[in-house]
């Protein structure tokens, strides 16, 4: 494996964590990693890569940026282009693949060197099956967040290159997110509640546990989203968000296949359910059988104590 281009999303010179995980995935293959980034602040990035190419520009255009990335990949003779499996990564990767006449492997959860090729692992059919695929030529892939180790920041030399201004589509506005809460797709810890919470007011117990960790987001099953207890932005599953946090709590959630499809690649899964035969226990690393409404206050106090070092 000789060279991999990693597109690094950044904001004011700080790399997005999912992108740094993609740098880690590329490095794990023993390749020379070339980071490519875009926008104001890209030139200030300090990345763990052999080099960083900062595309100087202020207007995001997926087709123009994909053209720039594909151009760099061709000029460098890269074996692969990796993007994080974020909205931007999913916007860019298929365009880059089309320009390189390469396959595009989406939402991969593992990568491995296989001679000169790369083997990719990706959940398919709503997570019911795991596909192992291999590229023989240049490959483009998006990598699921929280599945790869992010390296510490590095000191890659930055080369500045003007971004292409030849665009067909242009991003004109990003509306600020209301509330500023941590999103389930970004949080390292997710505390999800389901219909077993009995009524919407009891989600205060879920919010308290999430707050005790300090870096956790609240998630929800579709049953409670459909009931109007929680917003759709919190829904985890086949028709919600796919997440892979370090720690996932499924509280009062039965473990229906459509929910599991969205969280089964979480590193550690803790289930709380009063039914010892609930399907979620088949997947859980740790299970607590009992009434969530009684268990949660004690668990939250224990987490507060552990977090404060008491
Ligand atoms: C096409 C399609 C797409 C879908 N997409 C999604 C999706 O994206 N995400 C999703 O979540 N679902 C999805 N669903 C719905 C899914 O099939 C389930 O209906 C849903 O996940 C059930 O939610 P739940 O586990 O909260 O509720 P339930 O299935 O009602 O389970 C509640 C659980 O709480 C436990 N419980 C009850 N009281 C307590 C208590 N006091 N303490 C502890 N435990 C208690 C019960 O034992 C039970 O296991 C989809 C369905 C379809 C058909």
Short mmCIF file of C-alpha atoms and ligand atoms in Angstrom, two decimals:
data_model
loop_
_atom_site.label_atom_id
_atom_site.label_comp_id
_atom_site.label_asym_id
_atom_site.label_seq_id
_atom_site.Cartn_x
_atom_site.Cartn_y
_atom_site.Cartn_z
CA UNK A 1 0.00 0.00 0.00
CA UNK A 2 1.74 3.20 -1.06
CA UNK A 3 -0.42 6.32 -0.81
CA UNK A 4 -3.84 7.23 0.57
CA UNK A 5 -5.51 10.63 0.31
CA UNK A 6 -7.71 11.50 3.30
CA UNK A 7 -10.12 14.39 3.03
CA UNK A 8 -10.11 16.16 6.40
CA UNK A 9 -13.09 18.30 7.35
CA UNK A 10 -12.13 21.23 9.53
CA UNK A 11 -13.54 24.33 11.18
CA UNK A 12 -11.22 27.28 11.89
CA UNK A 13 -8.15 25.05 11.84
CA UNK A 14 -9.56 22.28 14.02
CA UNK A 15 -10.03 18.94 12.32
CA UNK A 16 -13.31 17.11 12.72
CA UNK A 17 -12.76 13.97 14.83
CA UNK A 18 -14.33 11.60 12.28
CA UNK A 19 -11.78 12.86 9.75
CA UNK A 20 -8.85 12.29 12.09
CA UNK A 21 -10.16 8.75 12.61
CA UNK A 22 -9.98 8.35 8.82
CA UNK A 23 -6.33 9.47 9.02
CA UNK A 24 -5.81 6.72 11.61
CA UNK A 25 -7.48 4.14 9.38
CA UNK A 26 -5.22 5.09 6.46
CA UNK A 27 -2.10 4.98 8.64
CA UNK A 28 -3.09 1.54 9.94
CA UNK A 29 -2.69 0.25 6.37
CA UNK A 30 0.96 1.29 6.35
CA UNK A 31 0.37 3.86 3.60
CA UNK A 32 1.87 7.30 3.14
CA UNK A 33 -1.06 9.47 4.22
CA UNK A 34 -1.71 12.75 2.45
CA UNK A 35 -4.35 14.93 4.07
CA UNK A 36 -6.40 17.26 1.90
CA UNK A 37 -8.52 19.92 3.50
CA UNK A 38 -10.55 22.90 2.41
CA UNK A 39 -11.56 26.31 3.59
CA UNK A 40 -10.50 29.02 6.01
CA UNK A 41 -8.19 27.61 8.66
CA UNK A 42 -7.12 24.58 6.60
CA UNK A 43 -3.60 25.97 6.36
CA UNK A 44 -3.36 25.95 10.18
CA UNK A 45 -4.11 22.25 10.58
CA UNK A 46 -1.59 20.17 12.50
CA UNK A 47 -2.32 16.67 11.32
CA UNK A 48 -0.79 13.23 11.70
CA UNK A 49 -0.01 12.83 8.00
CA UNK A 50 3.01 12.89 5.74
CA UNK A 51 1.76 16.12 4.15
CA UNK A 52 -1.31 18.33 4.18
CA UNK A 53 -2.63 20.05 1.08
CA UNK A 54 -4.82 23.00 2.07
CA UNK A 55 -7.24 24.02 -0.65
CA UNK A 56 -7.70 27.74 -0.24
CA UNK A 57 -11.24 28.87 -0.89
CA UNK A 58 -14.30 30.14 0.92
CA UNK A 59 -17.18 28.75 -1.11
CA UNK A 60 -18.01 25.05 -0.69
CA UNK A 61 -19.01 23.38 -3.92
CA UNK A 62 -19.20 19.56 -3.86
CA UNK A 63 -18.47 19.18 -7.56
CA UNK A 64 -15.54 21.61 -7.57
CA UNK A 65 -14.04 20.16 -4.39
CA UNK A 66 -14.51 16.60 -5.62
CA UNK A 67 -12.69 17.66 -8.80
CA UNK A 68 -9.81 19.04 -6.73
CA UNK A 69 -9.56 15.88 -4.58
CA UNK A 70 -9.69 13.60 -7.62
CA UNK A 71 -7.05 15.76 -9.33
CA UNK A 72 -4.74 15.43 -6.32
CA UNK A 73 -5.37 11.67 -6.13
CA UNK A 74 -4.40 11.30 -9.81
CA UNK A 75 -1.35 13.56 -9.53
CA UNK A 76 -0.13 11.68 -6.44
CA UNK A 77 -0.87 8.23 -7.90
CA UNK A 78 -2.89 7.43 -4.77
CA UNK A 79 -4.27 3.94 -4.15
CA UNK A 80 -7.30 5.22 -2.27
CA UNK A 81 -9.25 8.26 -1.12
CA UNK A 82 -10.90 8.15 2.31
CA UNK A 83 -13.55 10.52 3.65
CA UNK A 84 -15.40 10.40 6.95
CA UNK A 85 -18.93 9.05 6.66
CA UNK A 86 -20.43 12.45 7.45
CA UNK A 87 -22.84 14.51 5.36
CA UNK A 88 -19.89 16.20 3.65
CA UNK A 89 -18.00 12.94 3.17
CA UNK A 90 -21.06 11.30 1.66
CA UNK A 91 -21.52 14.34 -0.57
CA UNK A 92 -17.96 14.18 -1.89
CA UNK A 93 -16.95 10.51 -2.03
CA UNK A 94 -19.24 9.28 -4.86
CA UNK A 95 -18.30 12.30 -6.96
CA UNK A 96 -14.60 11.63 -6.42
CA UNK A 97 -15.15 7.95 -7.25
CA UNK A 98 -16.95 8.86 -10.49
CA UNK A 99 -14.13 11.18 -11.51
CA UNK A 100 -11.54 8.48 -10.77
CA UNK A 101 -13.69 5.75 -12.37
CA UNK A 102 -13.34 3.85 -9.09
CA UNK A 103 -15.69 1.91 -6.83
CA UNK A 104 -17.07 3.77 -3.82
CA UNK A 105 -17.46 1.79 -0.57
CA UNK A 106 -19.72 3.59 1.86
CA UNK A 107 -19.91 3.61 5.66
CA UNK A 108 -17.07 1.14 6.23
CA UNK A 109 -16.40 -0.08 9.76
CA UNK A 110 -13.03 -1.75 9.15
CA UNK A 111 -10.20 -1.66 6.62
CA UNK A 112 -7.29 -4.04 6.09
CA UNK A 113 -4.37 -4.25 3.70
CA UNK A 114 -4.62 -7.25 1.38
CA UNK A 115 -1.45 -7.18 -0.70
CA UNK A 116 -1.78 -4.15 -2.97
CA UNK A 117 -5.54 -4.10 -2.42
CA UNK A 118 -7.65 -2.84 0.47
CA UNK A 119 -10.32 -4.99 2.08
CA UNK A 120 -13.29 -3.03 3.41
CA UNK A 121 -15.94 -4.21 5.86
CA UNK A 122 -19.35 -2.60 5.74
CA UNK A 123 -22.71 -3.42 7.30
CA UNK A 124 -25.40 -3.91 4.68
CA UNK A 125 -29.16 -4.58 4.54
CA UNK A 126 -29.75 -2.45 7.64
CA UNK A 127 -26.92 -4.21 9.47
CA UNK A 128 -28.38 -7.70 9.02
CA UNK A 129 -25.34 -8.71 6.97
CA UNK A 130 -21.72 -7.66 6.99
CA UNK A 131 -20.17 -7.34 3.53
CA UNK A 132 -16.45 -7.82 3.03
CA UNK A 133 -15.38 -6.19 -0.20
CA UNK A 134 -12.03 -5.72 -1.86
CA UNK A 135 -10.80 -3.17 -4.33
CA UNK A 136 -8.20 -4.16 -6.83
CA UNK A 137 -7.62 -0.68 -8.28
CA UNK A 138 -8.06 2.78 -6.80
CA UNK A 139 -10.77 2.82 -4.16
CA UNK A 140 -12.85 5.57 -2.62
CA UNK A 141 -14.47 4.95 0.76
CA UNK A 142 -16.36 6.70 3.50
CA UNK A 143 -15.50 5.48 7.00
CA UNK A 144 -17.98 5.29 9.86
CA UNK A 145 -17.09 7.41 12.86
CA UNK A 146 -15.96 5.84 16.14
CA UNK A 147 -14.70 2.71 14.37
CA UNK A 148 -11.05 3.74 13.98
CA UNK A 149 -8.41 5.10 16.37
CA UNK A 150 -7.74 8.81 15.86
CA UNK A 151 -4.02 9.62 16.03
CA UNK A 152 -2.70 12.53 18.10
CA UNK A 153 -2.25 15.78 16.18
CA UNK A 154 0.93 15.80 14.13
CA UNK A 155 3.09 18.35 12.38
CA UNK A 156 2.47 17.63 8.72
CA UNK A 157 3.92 20.25 6.42
CA UNK A 158 1.12 22.25 4.77
CA UNK A 159 1.11 23.15 1.10
CA UNK A 160 -1.45 25.72 0.02
CA UNK A 161 -3.22 25.32 -3.30
CA UNK A 162 -6.10 27.43 -4.64
CA UNK A 163 -9.42 25.58 -4.66
CA UNK A 164 -11.21 25.34 -7.98
CA UNK A 165 -13.82 28.03 -8.55
CA UNK A 166 -15.35 26.15 -11.46
CA UNK A 167 -18.56 24.93 -9.85
CA UNK A 168 -22.06 23.79 -10.78
CA UNK A 169 -23.47 23.62 -7.22
CA UNK A 170 -22.63 25.98 -4.40
CA UNK A 171 -23.46 25.91 -0.70
CA UNK A 172 -25.05 29.24 0.08
CA UNK A 173 -26.01 28.97 3.75
CA UNK A 174 -25.73 26.77 6.82
CA UNK A 175 -28.47 27.44 9.37
CA UNK A 176 -27.27 27.33 12.99
CA UNK A 177 -28.45 24.28 14.92
CA UNK A 178 -31.05 25.19 17.54
CA UNK A 179 -30.22 24.25 21.11
CA UNK A 180 -26.54 23.37 20.61
CA UNK A 181 -27.03 19.86 22.07
CA UNK A 182 -24.53 17.11 21.32
CA UNK A 183 -25.83 15.08 18.36
CA UNK A 184 -26.17 11.29 18.62
CA UNK A 185 -24.10 10.82 15.48
CA UNK A 186 -21.15 12.65 17.08
CA UNK A 187 -21.32 11.70 20.76
CA UNK A 188 -18.84 9.19 22.24
CA UNK A 189 -21.53 8.11 24.72
CA UNK A 190 -25.26 7.74 23.96
CA UNK A 191 -27.99 7.18 26.50
CA UNK A 192 -31.07 6.00 24.60
CA UNK A 193 -34.54 5.49 25.98
CA UNK A 194 -37.51 3.57 24.63
CA UNK A 195 -41.13 2.87 25.37
CA UNK A 196 -40.11 1.23 28.64
CA UNK A 197 -39.61 4.74 30.03
CA UNK A 198 -43.43 4.76 30.25
CA UNK A 199 -44.01 8.48 29.65
CA UNK A 200 -42.15 11.42 28.12
CA UNK A 201 -41.55 13.12 31.49
CA UNK A 202 -39.44 10.13 32.58
CA UNK A 203 -36.88 11.00 29.91
CA UNK A 204 -35.59 13.49 32.49
CA UNK A 205 -33.90 10.40 34.03
CA UNK A 206 -32.25 9.63 30.67
CA UNK A 207 -31.16 13.28 30.31
CA UNK A 208 -29.75 13.26 33.85
CA UNK A 209 -27.63 10.18 33.13
CA UNK A 210 -26.37 11.73 29.88
CA UNK A 211 -25.56 14.98 31.72
CA UNK A 212 -23.68 13.06 34.43
CA UNK A 213 -21.21 11.82 31.81
CA UNK A 214 -20.74 15.35 30.46
CA UNK A 215 -20.10 14.14 26.90
CA UNK A 216 -23.18 12.02 26.20
CA UNK A 217 -26.13 12.56 23.87
CA UNK A 218 -29.70 11.41 24.39
CA UNK A 219 -30.98 8.87 21.88
CA UNK A 220 -34.40 7.32 21.35
CA UNK A 221 -36.18 4.39 19.79
CA UNK A 222 -38.64 4.98 16.98
CA UNK A 223 -41.54 4.02 19.23
CA UNK A 224 -40.99 7.09 21.40
CA UNK A 225 -40.23 9.34 18.45
CA UNK A 226 -43.44 8.23 16.71
CA UNK A 227 -45.31 8.87 19.97
CA UNK A 228 -43.99 12.44 19.94
CA UNK A 229 -41.99 11.99 23.17
CA UNK A 230 -38.65 12.79 21.54
CA UNK A 231 -37.51 14.58 18.34
CA UNK A 232 -36.64 12.57 15.26
CA UNK A 233 -33.08 13.94 15.41
CA UNK A 234 -32.54 11.60 18.39
CA UNK A 235 -33.85 8.45 16.70
CA UNK A 236 -31.36 5.63 16.37
CA UNK A 237 -31.97 2.85 13.88
CA UNK A 238 -32.79 1.88 10.35
CA UNK A 239 -34.94 4.94 9.75
CA UNK A 240 -33.00 7.11 12.19
CA UNK A 241 -29.28 7.60 12.66
CA UNK A 242 -26.54 5.00 12.54
CA UNK A 243 -24.22 5.40 15.50
CA UNK A 244 -21.09 3.67 16.79
CA UNK A 245 -20.21 5.32 20.11
CA UNK A 246 -17.74 4.02 22.68
CA UNK A 247 -20.63 3.37 25.06
CA UNK A 248 -24.33 2.89 24.24
CA UNK A 249 -27.13 2.57 26.79
CA UNK A 250 -30.39 0.98 25.61
CA UNK A 251 -32.87 1.68 28.37
CA UNK A 252 -36.42 0.34 28.13
CA UNK A 253 -35.68 -0.63 24.52
CA UNK A 254 -36.68 -4.12 23.38
CA UNK A 255 -33.94 -4.56 20.76
CA UNK A 256 -36.04 -4.73 17.60
CA UNK A 257 -33.91 -5.43 14.54
CA UNK A 258 -34.58 -1.97 13.12
CA UNK A 259 -33.19 -0.33 16.28
CA UNK A 260 -30.23 -2.70 16.47
CA UNK A 261 -29.36 -1.87 12.83
CA UNK A 262 -28.43 1.62 13.96
CA UNK A 263 -26.32 0.83 17.03
CA UNK A 264 -24.93 -2.70 16.82
CA UNK A 265 -21.38 -1.52 16.06
CA UNK A 266 -21.21 0.45 19.35
CA UNK A 267 -18.06 -0.54 21.27
CA UNK A 268 -19.77 -1.35 24.59
CA UNK A 269 -23.54 -1.83 24.94
CA UNK A 270 -25.38 -1.65 28.26
CA UNK A 271 -29.05 -2.65 28.38
CA UNK A 272 -31.56 -2.02 31.12
CA UNK A 273 -34.83 -3.88 30.70
CA UNK A 274 -37.32 -5.42 33.07
CA UNK A 275 -37.81 -8.39 30.73
CA UNK A 276 -34.87 -10.83 31.09
CA UNK A 277 -35.75 -12.31 27.68
CA UNK A 278 -35.65 -8.96 25.83
CA UNK A 279 -33.76 -9.29 22.53
CA UNK A 280 -31.44 -6.42 23.43
CA UNK A 281 -29.70 -8.64 26.02
CA UNK A 282 -28.42 -10.89 23.20
CA UNK A 283 -26.39 -7.96 21.93
CA UNK A 284 -25.50 -6.25 25.21
CA UNK A 285 -22.08 -6.49 26.84
CA UNK A 286 -23.67 -5.65 30.20
CA UNK A 287 -27.29 -6.12 31.16
CA UNK A 288 -29.34 -4.98 34.12
CA UNK A 289 -32.72 -6.67 34.60
CA UNK A 290 -35.09 -4.39 36.44
CA UNK A 291 -37.23 -1.28 36.40
CA UNK A 292 -35.35 1.51 34.63
CA UNK A 293 -37.24 4.13 36.62
CA UNK A 294 -35.74 2.73 39.83
CA UNK A 295 -32.28 1.92 38.47
CA UNK A 296 -31.56 5.17 36.64
CA UNK A 297 -31.33 7.56 39.64
CA UNK A 298 -28.85 5.26 41.40
CA UNK A 299 -26.85 4.75 38.20
CA UNK A 300 -26.71 8.51 37.59
CA UNK A 301 -25.41 9.13 41.12
CA UNK A 302 -22.78 6.42 40.64
CA UNK A 303 -21.65 7.96 37.33
CA UNK A 304 -21.51 11.44 38.91
CA UNK A 305 -19.34 10.03 41.67
CA UNK A 306 -17.04 8.24 39.22
CA UNK A 307 -16.74 11.29 36.93
CA UNK A 308 -15.89 13.63 39.84
CA UNK A 309 -13.41 11.05 41.15
CA UNK A 310 -15.32 10.59 44.39
C1 LIG B 1 -39.52 -0.09 8.39
C2 LIG B 1 -39.30 0.08 9.87
C3 LIG B 1 -38.29 0.93 10.28
C4 LIG B 1 -38.05 1.09 11.66
N1 LIG B 1 -37.03 1.92 12.06
C5 LIG B 1 -36.75 2.01 13.38
C6 LIG B 1 -35.66 2.79 13.82
O1 LIG B 1 -34.96 3.46 13.07
N2 LIG B 1 -35.40 2.81 15.15
C7 LIG B 1 -36.15 2.10 16.07
O2 LIG B 1 -35.85 2.19 17.27
N3 LIG B 1 -37.19 1.38 15.65
C8 LIG B 1 -37.51 1.32 14.34
N4 LIG B 1 -38.60 0.63 13.95
C9 LIG B 1 -39.55 0.13 14.99
C10 LIG B 1 -39.11 -1.15 15.66
O3 LIG B 1 -39.58 -2.25 14.93
C11 LIG B 1 -39.69 -1.23 17.11
O4 LIG B 1 -41.08 -1.10 17.02
C12 LIG B 1 -39.16 -0.15 18.04
O5 LIG B 1 -37.75 -0.12 18.00
C13 LIG B 1 -39.63 -0.46 19.46
O6 LIG B 1 -39.23 0.56 20.31
P1 LIG B 1 -39.02 0.25 21.87
O7 LIG B 1 -38.00 -0.80 22.01
O8 LIG B 1 -38.80 1.55 22.54
O9 LIG B 1 -40.46 -0.25 22.33
P2 LIG B 1 -41.00 -1.69 22.71
O10 LIG B 1 -40.75 -2.66 21.63
O11 LIG B 1 -42.41 -1.48 23.16
O12 LIG B 1 -40.10 -2.14 23.95
C14 LIG B 1 -40.16 -1.55 25.20
C15 LIG B 1 -39.21 -2.33 26.09
O13 LIG B 1 -39.17 -1.70 27.36
C16 LIG B 1 -39.15 -2.72 28.36
N5 LIG B 1 -39.73 -2.11 29.56
C17 LIG B 1 -41.01 -1.82 29.84
N6 LIG B 1 -41.09 -1.21 31.03
C18 LIG B 1 -39.85 -1.13 31.53
C19 LIG B 1 -39.28 -0.60 32.71
N7 LIG B 1 -40.02 -0.02 33.65
N8 LIG B 1 -37.93 -0.67 32.88
C20 LIG B 1 -37.15 -1.28 31.96
N9 LIG B 1 -37.63 -1.79 30.80
C21 LIG B 1 -38.95 -1.70 30.59
C22 LIG B 1 -40.00 -3.84 27.79
O14 LIG B 1 -39.66 -5.08 28.40
C23 LIG B 1 -39.61 -3.78 26.32
O15 LIG B 1 -38.52 -4.63 26.06
C24 LIG B 1 -38.87 0.42 12.61
C25 LIG B 1 -39.88 -0.41 12.15
C26 LIG B 1 -40.10 -0.59 10.81
C27 LIG B 1 -41.19 -1.50 10.36
#
